Short mmCIF file of C-alpha atoms and ligand atoms in Angstrom, two decimals:
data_model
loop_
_atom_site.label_atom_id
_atom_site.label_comp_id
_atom_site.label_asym_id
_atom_site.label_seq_id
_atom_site.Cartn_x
_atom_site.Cartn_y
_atom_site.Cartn_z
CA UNK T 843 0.00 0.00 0.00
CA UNK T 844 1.20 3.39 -0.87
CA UNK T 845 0.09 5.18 2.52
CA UNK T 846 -3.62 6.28 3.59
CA UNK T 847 -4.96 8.77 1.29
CA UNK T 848 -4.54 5.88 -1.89
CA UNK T 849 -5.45 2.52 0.54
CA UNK T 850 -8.66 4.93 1.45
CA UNK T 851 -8.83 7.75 -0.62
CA UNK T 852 -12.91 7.24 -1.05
CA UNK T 853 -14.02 7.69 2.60
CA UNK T 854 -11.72 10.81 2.67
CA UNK T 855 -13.83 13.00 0.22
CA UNK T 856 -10.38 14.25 -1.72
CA UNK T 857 -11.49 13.24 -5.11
CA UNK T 858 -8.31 13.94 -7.26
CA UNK T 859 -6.18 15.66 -4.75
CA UNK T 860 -2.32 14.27 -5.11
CA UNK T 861 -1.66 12.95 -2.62
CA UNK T 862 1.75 14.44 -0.83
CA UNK T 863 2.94 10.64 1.52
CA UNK T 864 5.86 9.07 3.01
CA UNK T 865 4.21 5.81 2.76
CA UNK T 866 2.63 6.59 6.05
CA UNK T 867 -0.44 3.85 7.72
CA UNK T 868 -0.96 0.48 7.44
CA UNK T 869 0.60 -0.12 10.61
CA UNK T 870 0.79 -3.42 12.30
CA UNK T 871 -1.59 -4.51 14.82
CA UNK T 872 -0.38 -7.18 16.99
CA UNK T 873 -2.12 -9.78 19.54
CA UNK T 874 -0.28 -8.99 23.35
CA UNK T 875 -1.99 -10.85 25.88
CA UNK T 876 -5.02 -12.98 26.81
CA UNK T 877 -6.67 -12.49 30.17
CA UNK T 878 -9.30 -14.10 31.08
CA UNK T 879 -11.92 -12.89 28.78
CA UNK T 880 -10.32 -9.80 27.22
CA UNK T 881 -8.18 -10.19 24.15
CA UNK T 882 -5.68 -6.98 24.28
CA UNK T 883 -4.25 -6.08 20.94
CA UNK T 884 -1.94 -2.77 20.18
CA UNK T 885 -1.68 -0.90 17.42
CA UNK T 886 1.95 0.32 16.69
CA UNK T 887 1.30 3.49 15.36
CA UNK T 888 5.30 4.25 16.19
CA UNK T 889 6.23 2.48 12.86
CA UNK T 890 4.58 5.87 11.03
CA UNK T 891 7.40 7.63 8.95
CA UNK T 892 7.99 9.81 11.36
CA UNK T 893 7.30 8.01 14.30
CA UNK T 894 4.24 8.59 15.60
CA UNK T 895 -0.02 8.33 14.29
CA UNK T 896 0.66 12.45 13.27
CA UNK T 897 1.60 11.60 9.87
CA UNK T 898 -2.20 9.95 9.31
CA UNK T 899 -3.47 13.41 9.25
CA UNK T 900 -0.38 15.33 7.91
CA UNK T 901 -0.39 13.19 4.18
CA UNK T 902 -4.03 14.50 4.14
CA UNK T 903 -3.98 18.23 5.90
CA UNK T 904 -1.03 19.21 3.67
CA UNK T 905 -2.04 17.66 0.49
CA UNK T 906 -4.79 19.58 0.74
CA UNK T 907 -3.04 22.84 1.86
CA UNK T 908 -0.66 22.14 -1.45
CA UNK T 909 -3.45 21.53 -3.46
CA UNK T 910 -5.11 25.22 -2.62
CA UNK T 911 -2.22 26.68 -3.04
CA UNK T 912 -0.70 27.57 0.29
CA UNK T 913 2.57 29.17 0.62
CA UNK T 914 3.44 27.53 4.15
CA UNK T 915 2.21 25.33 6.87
CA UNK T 916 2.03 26.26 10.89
CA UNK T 917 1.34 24.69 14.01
CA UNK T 918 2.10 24.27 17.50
CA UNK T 919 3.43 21.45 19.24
CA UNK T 920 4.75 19.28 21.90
CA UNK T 921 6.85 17.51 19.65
CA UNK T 922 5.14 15.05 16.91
CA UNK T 923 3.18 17.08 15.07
CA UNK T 924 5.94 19.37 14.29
CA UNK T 925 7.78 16.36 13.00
CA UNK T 926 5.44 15.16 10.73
CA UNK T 927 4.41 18.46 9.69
CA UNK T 928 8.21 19.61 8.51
CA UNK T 929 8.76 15.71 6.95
CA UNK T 930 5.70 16.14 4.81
CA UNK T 931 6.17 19.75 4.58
CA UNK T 932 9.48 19.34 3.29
CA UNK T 933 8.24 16.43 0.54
CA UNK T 934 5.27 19.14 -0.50
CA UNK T 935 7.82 21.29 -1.15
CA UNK T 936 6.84 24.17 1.52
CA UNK T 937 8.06 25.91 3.83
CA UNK T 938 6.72 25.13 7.65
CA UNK T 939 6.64 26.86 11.03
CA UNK T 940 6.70 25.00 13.88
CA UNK T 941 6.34 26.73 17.75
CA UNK T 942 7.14 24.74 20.81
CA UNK T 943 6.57 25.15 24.43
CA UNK T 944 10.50 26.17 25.59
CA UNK T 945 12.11 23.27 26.86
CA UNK T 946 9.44 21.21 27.37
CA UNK T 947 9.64 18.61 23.83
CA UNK T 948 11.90 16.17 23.53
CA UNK T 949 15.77 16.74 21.70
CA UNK T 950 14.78 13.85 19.56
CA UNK T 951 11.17 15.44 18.01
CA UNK T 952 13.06 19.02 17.76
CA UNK T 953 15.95 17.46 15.81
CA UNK T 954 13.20 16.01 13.25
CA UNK T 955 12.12 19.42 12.85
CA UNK T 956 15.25 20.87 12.13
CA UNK T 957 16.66 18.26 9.89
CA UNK T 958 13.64 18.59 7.77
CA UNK T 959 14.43 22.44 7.69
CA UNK T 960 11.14 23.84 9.43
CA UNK T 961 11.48 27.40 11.21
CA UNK T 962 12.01 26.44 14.66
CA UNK T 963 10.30 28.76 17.61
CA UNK T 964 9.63 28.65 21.23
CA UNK T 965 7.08 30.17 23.39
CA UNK T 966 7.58 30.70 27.21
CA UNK T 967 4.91 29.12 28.01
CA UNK T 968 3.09 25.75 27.62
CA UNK T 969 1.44 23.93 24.44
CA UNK T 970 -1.97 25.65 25.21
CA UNK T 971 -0.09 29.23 24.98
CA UNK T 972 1.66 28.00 21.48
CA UNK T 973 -1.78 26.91 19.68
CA UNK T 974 -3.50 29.68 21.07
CA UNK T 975 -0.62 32.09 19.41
CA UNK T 976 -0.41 29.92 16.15
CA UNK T 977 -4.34 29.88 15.96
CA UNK T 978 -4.42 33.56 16.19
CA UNK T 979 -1.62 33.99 13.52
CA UNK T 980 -3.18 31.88 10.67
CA UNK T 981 -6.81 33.69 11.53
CA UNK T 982 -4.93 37.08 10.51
CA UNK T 983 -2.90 36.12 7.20
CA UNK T 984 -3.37 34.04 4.45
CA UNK T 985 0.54 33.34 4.18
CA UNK T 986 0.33 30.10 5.79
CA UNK T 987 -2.44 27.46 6.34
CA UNK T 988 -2.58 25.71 10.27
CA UNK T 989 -1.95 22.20 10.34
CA UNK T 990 -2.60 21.42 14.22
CA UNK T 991 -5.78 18.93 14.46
CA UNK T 992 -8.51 21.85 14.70
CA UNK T 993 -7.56 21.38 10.66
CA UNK T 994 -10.23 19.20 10.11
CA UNK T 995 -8.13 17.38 7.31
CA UNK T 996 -6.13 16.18 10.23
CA UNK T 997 -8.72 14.46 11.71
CA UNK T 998 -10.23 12.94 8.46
CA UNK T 999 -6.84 11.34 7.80
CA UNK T 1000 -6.69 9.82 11.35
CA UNK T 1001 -9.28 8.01 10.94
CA UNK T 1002 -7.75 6.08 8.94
CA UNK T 1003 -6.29 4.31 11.97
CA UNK T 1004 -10.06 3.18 12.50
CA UNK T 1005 -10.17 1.85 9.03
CA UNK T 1006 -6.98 -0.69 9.37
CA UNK T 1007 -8.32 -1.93 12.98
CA UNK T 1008 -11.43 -2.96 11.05
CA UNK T 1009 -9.84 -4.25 8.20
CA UNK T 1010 -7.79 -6.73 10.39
CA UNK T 1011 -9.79 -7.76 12.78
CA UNK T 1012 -12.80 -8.13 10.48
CA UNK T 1013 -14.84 -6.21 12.69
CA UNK T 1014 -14.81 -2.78 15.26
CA UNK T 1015 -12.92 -3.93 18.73
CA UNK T 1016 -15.61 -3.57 21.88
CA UNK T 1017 -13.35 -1.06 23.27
CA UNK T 1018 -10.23 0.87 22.24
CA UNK T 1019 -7.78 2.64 24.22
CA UNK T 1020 -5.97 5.96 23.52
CA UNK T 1021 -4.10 8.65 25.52
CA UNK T 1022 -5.48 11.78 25.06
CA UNK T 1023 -4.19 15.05 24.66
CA UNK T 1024 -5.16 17.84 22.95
CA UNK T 1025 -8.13 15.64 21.98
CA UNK T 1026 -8.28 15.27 17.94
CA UNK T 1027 -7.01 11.31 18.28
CA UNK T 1028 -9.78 9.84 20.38
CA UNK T 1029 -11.85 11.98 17.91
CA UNK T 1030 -11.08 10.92 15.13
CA UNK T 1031 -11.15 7.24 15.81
CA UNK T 1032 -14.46 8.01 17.19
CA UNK T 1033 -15.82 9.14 13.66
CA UNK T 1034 -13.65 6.87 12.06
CA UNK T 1035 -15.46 4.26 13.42
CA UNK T 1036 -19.12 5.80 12.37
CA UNK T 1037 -18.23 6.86 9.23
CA UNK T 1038 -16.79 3.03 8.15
CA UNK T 1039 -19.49 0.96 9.36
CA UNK T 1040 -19.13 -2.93 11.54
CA UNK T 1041 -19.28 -1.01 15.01
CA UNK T 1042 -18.23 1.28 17.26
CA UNK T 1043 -15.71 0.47 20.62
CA UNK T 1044 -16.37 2.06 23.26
CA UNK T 1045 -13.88 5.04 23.75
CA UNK T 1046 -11.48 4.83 26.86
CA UNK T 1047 -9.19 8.27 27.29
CA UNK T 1048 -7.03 8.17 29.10
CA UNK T 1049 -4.93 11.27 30.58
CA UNK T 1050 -1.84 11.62 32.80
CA UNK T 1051 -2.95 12.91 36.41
CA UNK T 1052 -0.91 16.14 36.19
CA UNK T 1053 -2.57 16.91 32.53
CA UNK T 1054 -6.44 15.53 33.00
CA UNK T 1055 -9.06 18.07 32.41
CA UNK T 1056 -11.19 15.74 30.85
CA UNK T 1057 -10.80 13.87 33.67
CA UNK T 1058 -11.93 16.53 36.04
CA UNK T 1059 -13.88 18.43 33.50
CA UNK T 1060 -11.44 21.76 34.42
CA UNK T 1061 -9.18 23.46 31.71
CA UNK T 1062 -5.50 22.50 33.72
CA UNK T 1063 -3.29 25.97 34.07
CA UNK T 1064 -0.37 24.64 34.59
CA UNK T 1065 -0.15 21.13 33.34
CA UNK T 1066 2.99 18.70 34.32
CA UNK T 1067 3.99 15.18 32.96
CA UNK T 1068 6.34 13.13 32.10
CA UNK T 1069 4.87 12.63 29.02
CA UNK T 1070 5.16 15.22 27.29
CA UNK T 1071 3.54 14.94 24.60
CA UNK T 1072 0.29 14.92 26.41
CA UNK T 1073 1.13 17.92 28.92
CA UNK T 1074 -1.66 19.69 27.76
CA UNK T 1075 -4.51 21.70 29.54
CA UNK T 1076 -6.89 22.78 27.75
CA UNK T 1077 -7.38 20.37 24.50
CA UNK T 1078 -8.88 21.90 21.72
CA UNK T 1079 -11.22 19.33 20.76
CA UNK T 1080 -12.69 18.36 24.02
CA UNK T 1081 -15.85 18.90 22.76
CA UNK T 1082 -15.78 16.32 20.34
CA UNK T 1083 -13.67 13.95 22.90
CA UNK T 1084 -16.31 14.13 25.54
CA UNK T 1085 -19.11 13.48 22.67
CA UNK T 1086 -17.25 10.32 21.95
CA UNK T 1087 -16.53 9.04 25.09
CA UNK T 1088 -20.35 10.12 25.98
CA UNK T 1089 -22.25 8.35 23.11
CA UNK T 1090 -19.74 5.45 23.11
CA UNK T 1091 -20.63 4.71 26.63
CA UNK T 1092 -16.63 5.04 27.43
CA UNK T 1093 -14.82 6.87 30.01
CA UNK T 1094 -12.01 8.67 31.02
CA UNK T 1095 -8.95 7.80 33.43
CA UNK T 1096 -6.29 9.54 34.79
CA UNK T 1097 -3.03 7.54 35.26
CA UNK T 1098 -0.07 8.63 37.57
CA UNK T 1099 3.55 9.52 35.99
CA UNK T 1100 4.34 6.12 38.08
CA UNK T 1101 2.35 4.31 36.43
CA UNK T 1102 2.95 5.38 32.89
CA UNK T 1103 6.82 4.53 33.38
CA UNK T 1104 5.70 1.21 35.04
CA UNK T 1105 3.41 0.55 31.65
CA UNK T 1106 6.68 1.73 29.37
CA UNK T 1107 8.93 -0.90 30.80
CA UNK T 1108 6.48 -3.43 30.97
CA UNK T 1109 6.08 -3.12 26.63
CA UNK T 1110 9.46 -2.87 26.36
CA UNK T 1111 10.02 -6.07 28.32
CA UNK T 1112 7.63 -7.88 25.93
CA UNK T 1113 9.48 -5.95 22.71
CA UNK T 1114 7.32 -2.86 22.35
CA UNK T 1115 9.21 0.21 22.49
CA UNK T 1116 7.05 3.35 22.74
CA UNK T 1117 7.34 6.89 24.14
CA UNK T 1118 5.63 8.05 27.63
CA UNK T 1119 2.92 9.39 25.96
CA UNK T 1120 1.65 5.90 24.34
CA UNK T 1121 2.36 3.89 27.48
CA UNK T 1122 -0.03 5.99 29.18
CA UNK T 1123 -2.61 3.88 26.73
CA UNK T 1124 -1.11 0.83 28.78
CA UNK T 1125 -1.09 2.46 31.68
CA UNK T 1126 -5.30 2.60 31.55
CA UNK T 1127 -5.36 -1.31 30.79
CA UNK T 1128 -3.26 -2.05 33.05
CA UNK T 1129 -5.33 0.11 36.24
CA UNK T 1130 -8.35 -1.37 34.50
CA UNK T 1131 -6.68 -4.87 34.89
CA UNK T 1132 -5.66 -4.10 38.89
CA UNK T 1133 -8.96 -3.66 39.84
CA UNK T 1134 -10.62 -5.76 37.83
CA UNK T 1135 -12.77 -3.97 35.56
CA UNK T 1136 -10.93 -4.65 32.46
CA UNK T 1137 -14.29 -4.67 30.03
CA UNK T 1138 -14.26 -8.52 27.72
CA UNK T 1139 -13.81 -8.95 24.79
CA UNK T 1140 -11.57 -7.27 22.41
CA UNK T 1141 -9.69 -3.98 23.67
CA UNK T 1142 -7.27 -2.93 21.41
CA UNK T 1143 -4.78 0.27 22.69
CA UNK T 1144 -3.69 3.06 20.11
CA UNK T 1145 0.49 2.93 21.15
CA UNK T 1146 1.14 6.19 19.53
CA UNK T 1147 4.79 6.95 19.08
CA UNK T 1148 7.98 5.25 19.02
CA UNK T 1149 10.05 5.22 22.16
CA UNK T 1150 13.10 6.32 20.16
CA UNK T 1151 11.49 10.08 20.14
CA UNK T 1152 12.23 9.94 24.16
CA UNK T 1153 15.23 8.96 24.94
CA UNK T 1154 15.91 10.21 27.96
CA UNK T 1155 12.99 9.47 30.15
CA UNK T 1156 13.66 5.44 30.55
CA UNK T 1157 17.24 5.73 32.30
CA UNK T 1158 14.83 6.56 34.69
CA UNK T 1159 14.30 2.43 34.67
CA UNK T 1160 17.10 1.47 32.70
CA UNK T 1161 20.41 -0.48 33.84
CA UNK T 1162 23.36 -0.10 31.76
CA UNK T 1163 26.40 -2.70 32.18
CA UNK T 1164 29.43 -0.50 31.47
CA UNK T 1165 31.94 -2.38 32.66
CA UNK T 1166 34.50 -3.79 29.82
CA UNK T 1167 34.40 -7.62 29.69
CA UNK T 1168 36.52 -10.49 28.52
CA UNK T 1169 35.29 -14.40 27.68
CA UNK T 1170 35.77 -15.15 31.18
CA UNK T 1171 33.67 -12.79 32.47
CA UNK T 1172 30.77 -13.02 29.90
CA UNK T 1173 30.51 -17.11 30.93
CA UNK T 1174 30.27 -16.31 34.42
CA UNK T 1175 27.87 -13.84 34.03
CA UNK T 1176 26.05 -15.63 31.69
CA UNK T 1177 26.15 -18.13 34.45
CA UNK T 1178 24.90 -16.04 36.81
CA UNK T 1179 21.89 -14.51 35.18
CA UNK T 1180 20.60 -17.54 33.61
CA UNK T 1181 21.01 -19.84 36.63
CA UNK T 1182 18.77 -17.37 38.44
CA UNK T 1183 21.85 -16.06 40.49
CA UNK T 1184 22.00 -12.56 42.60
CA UNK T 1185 22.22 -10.17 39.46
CA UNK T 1186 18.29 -8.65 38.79
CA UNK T 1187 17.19 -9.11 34.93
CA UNK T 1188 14.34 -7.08 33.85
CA UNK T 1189 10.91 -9.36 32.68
N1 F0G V 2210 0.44 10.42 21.86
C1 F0G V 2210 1.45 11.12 21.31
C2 F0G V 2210 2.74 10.42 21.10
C3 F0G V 2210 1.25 12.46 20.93
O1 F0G V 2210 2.26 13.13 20.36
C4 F0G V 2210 0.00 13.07 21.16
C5 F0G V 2210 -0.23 14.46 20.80
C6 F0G V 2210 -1.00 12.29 21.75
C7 F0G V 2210 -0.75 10.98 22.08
C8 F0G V 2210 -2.37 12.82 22.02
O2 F0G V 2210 -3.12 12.97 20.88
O3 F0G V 2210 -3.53 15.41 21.05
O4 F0G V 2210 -4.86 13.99 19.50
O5 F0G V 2210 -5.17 13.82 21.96
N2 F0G V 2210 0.68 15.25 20.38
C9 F0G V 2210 0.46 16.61 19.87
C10 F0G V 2210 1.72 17.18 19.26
C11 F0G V 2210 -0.25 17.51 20.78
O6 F0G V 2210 1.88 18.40 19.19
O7 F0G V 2210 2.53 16.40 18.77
P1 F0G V 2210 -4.26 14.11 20.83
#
């Protein structure tokens, strides 16, 4: 497949637009665990060309933009958007404008940016500050189009995610499992699911504690994370997340920074590899799990971005060896670890 708008170019509405892709979607979807009567299954959206689900709604929001002629893109971000949007930018052949909260996105997200040659700007304040700016900005000129998720292209393209779950499994999941942000993903699914037909999951958000208004139904001033991606406070689409959650008869959770680096090392002990932000997804199952309300049937969790785009925040739970070694010493501590001896091995 030759990345969402051609695999699905029909429920998109684009008629002839080119499409401007990276080869983005079609993204595996792999069975993780049985328990008891829930079948969990994740969807590894960090295998994306740029890392994380962004680029779903970035092939479509900037083909678009190209195809009406815009001279640039803009948008705000904690980090992935503004790495898909200079990638496919940069393949459309425009220029893009990307504004971060200072110090608060990852080297790793900001070095995507700037290899791919965006304009690179900081706000002092947080992510809710930058869109706000960035919103403002693209209201007064027509030199450059906004590509954050209040683009409805975005969200039309991210439902493509939807599409593939359905395609593979044959069928909607009974629930599904995102961590939610600024709001658009959960959205998007959420119509996704509608607009495709065989069912809709019920919707499970979940937030991390220090970042949760839609948890406590209060815009968050001054939201803190870990993840942070999702260190957001006042999402833009919360309208449409709560109508999705509501009508889905879903919910939403708040999980502790605690927990979300207890549900990172967990995937990455079973070979999954993905960034705070996606492990909060875990992080819901795995509460739900604890005190047993994990709903049956098939749940299937939206693991959003690679772990490569953070890394930093596991030596918070990483062990390195550093110390040289020679054949003698690798036997014995083969020895050692396999034979169940005093050295700890992750599992
Ligand atoms: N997971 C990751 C890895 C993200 O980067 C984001 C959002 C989300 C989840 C939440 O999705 O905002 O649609 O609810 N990142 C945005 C950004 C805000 O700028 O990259 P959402």
């Amino acid at each position: 497949m030759r990345g969402v708008i051609e695999r699905y170019r029909p429920y998109l509405d684009l008629a002839d637009t080119p499409a401007v892709t990276l080869g983005e979607g079609s993204t595996p979807l792999i069975s993780w665990a049985t328990w008891g009567t829930t079948d969990i299954f994740l969807k590894l959206e960090g295998t994306n060309p740029t890392g994380s689900f962004k680029d779903r709604g970035m092939t479509v929001a900037i083909s678009v933009a190209r195809q009406q002629g815009a001279q640039a893109v803009i948008c705000a971000s904690t980090g992935n958007t503004a790495a898909s949007a200079a990638a496919y930018a940069a393949r459309a052949g425009l220029p893009a404008f990307v504004v971060a909260p200072r110090g608060q996105i990852t080297q790793e997200k900001m070095l995507q940016a700037l290899v791919h040659q965006a304009t690179f700007l900081t706000v002092d304040g947080n992510f809710d500050a930058a869109l706000a700016m960035v919103r403002k900005v693209a209201e007064r000129t027509s030199l450059v189009t906004l590509v954050n998720s209040v683009n409805p292209w975005r969200l039309r393209g991210q439902e493509t995610g939807a599409y593939e779950i359905v395609d593979d499994l044959g069928r909607a999941p009974d629930s599904l499992v995102l961590p939610v942000g600024n709001a658009g993903n959960i959205s998007a699914y959420f119509q996704g699911f509608k607009r495709y037909g065989h069912g809709v999951p019920r919707m499970l958000g979940i937030q991390a504690q220090g970042s949760s208004p839609l948890v406590s139904g209060q815009d968050v001033e001054n939201p803190e994370t870990i993840a942070s991606a999702i260190r957001i406070g006042k999402p833009a689409s919360k309208h449409l997340a709560v109508k999705a959650v509501a009508e889905s008869g879903g919910a939403f959770l708040a999980v502790s920074d605690d927990e979300i680096l207890d549900a990172q090392r967990e995937l990455a002990a079973g070979g999954v590899f993905v960034e705070p932000a996606s492990a909060t997804a875990y992080a819901g199952i795995k509460r739900l799990k604890a005190q047993d309300m994990l709903p049956d049937g098939i749940v299937a969790a939206i693991l959003t971005g690679t772990g490569l785009k953070d890394g930093h925040t596991p030596l918070k739970w990483t062990q390195a060896k550093t110390e040289s070694t020679d054949a003698d010493r690798l036997e014995e501590t083969l020895r050692t670890l396999l034979n169940g001896g005093a050295v700890h091995v992750a599992h």
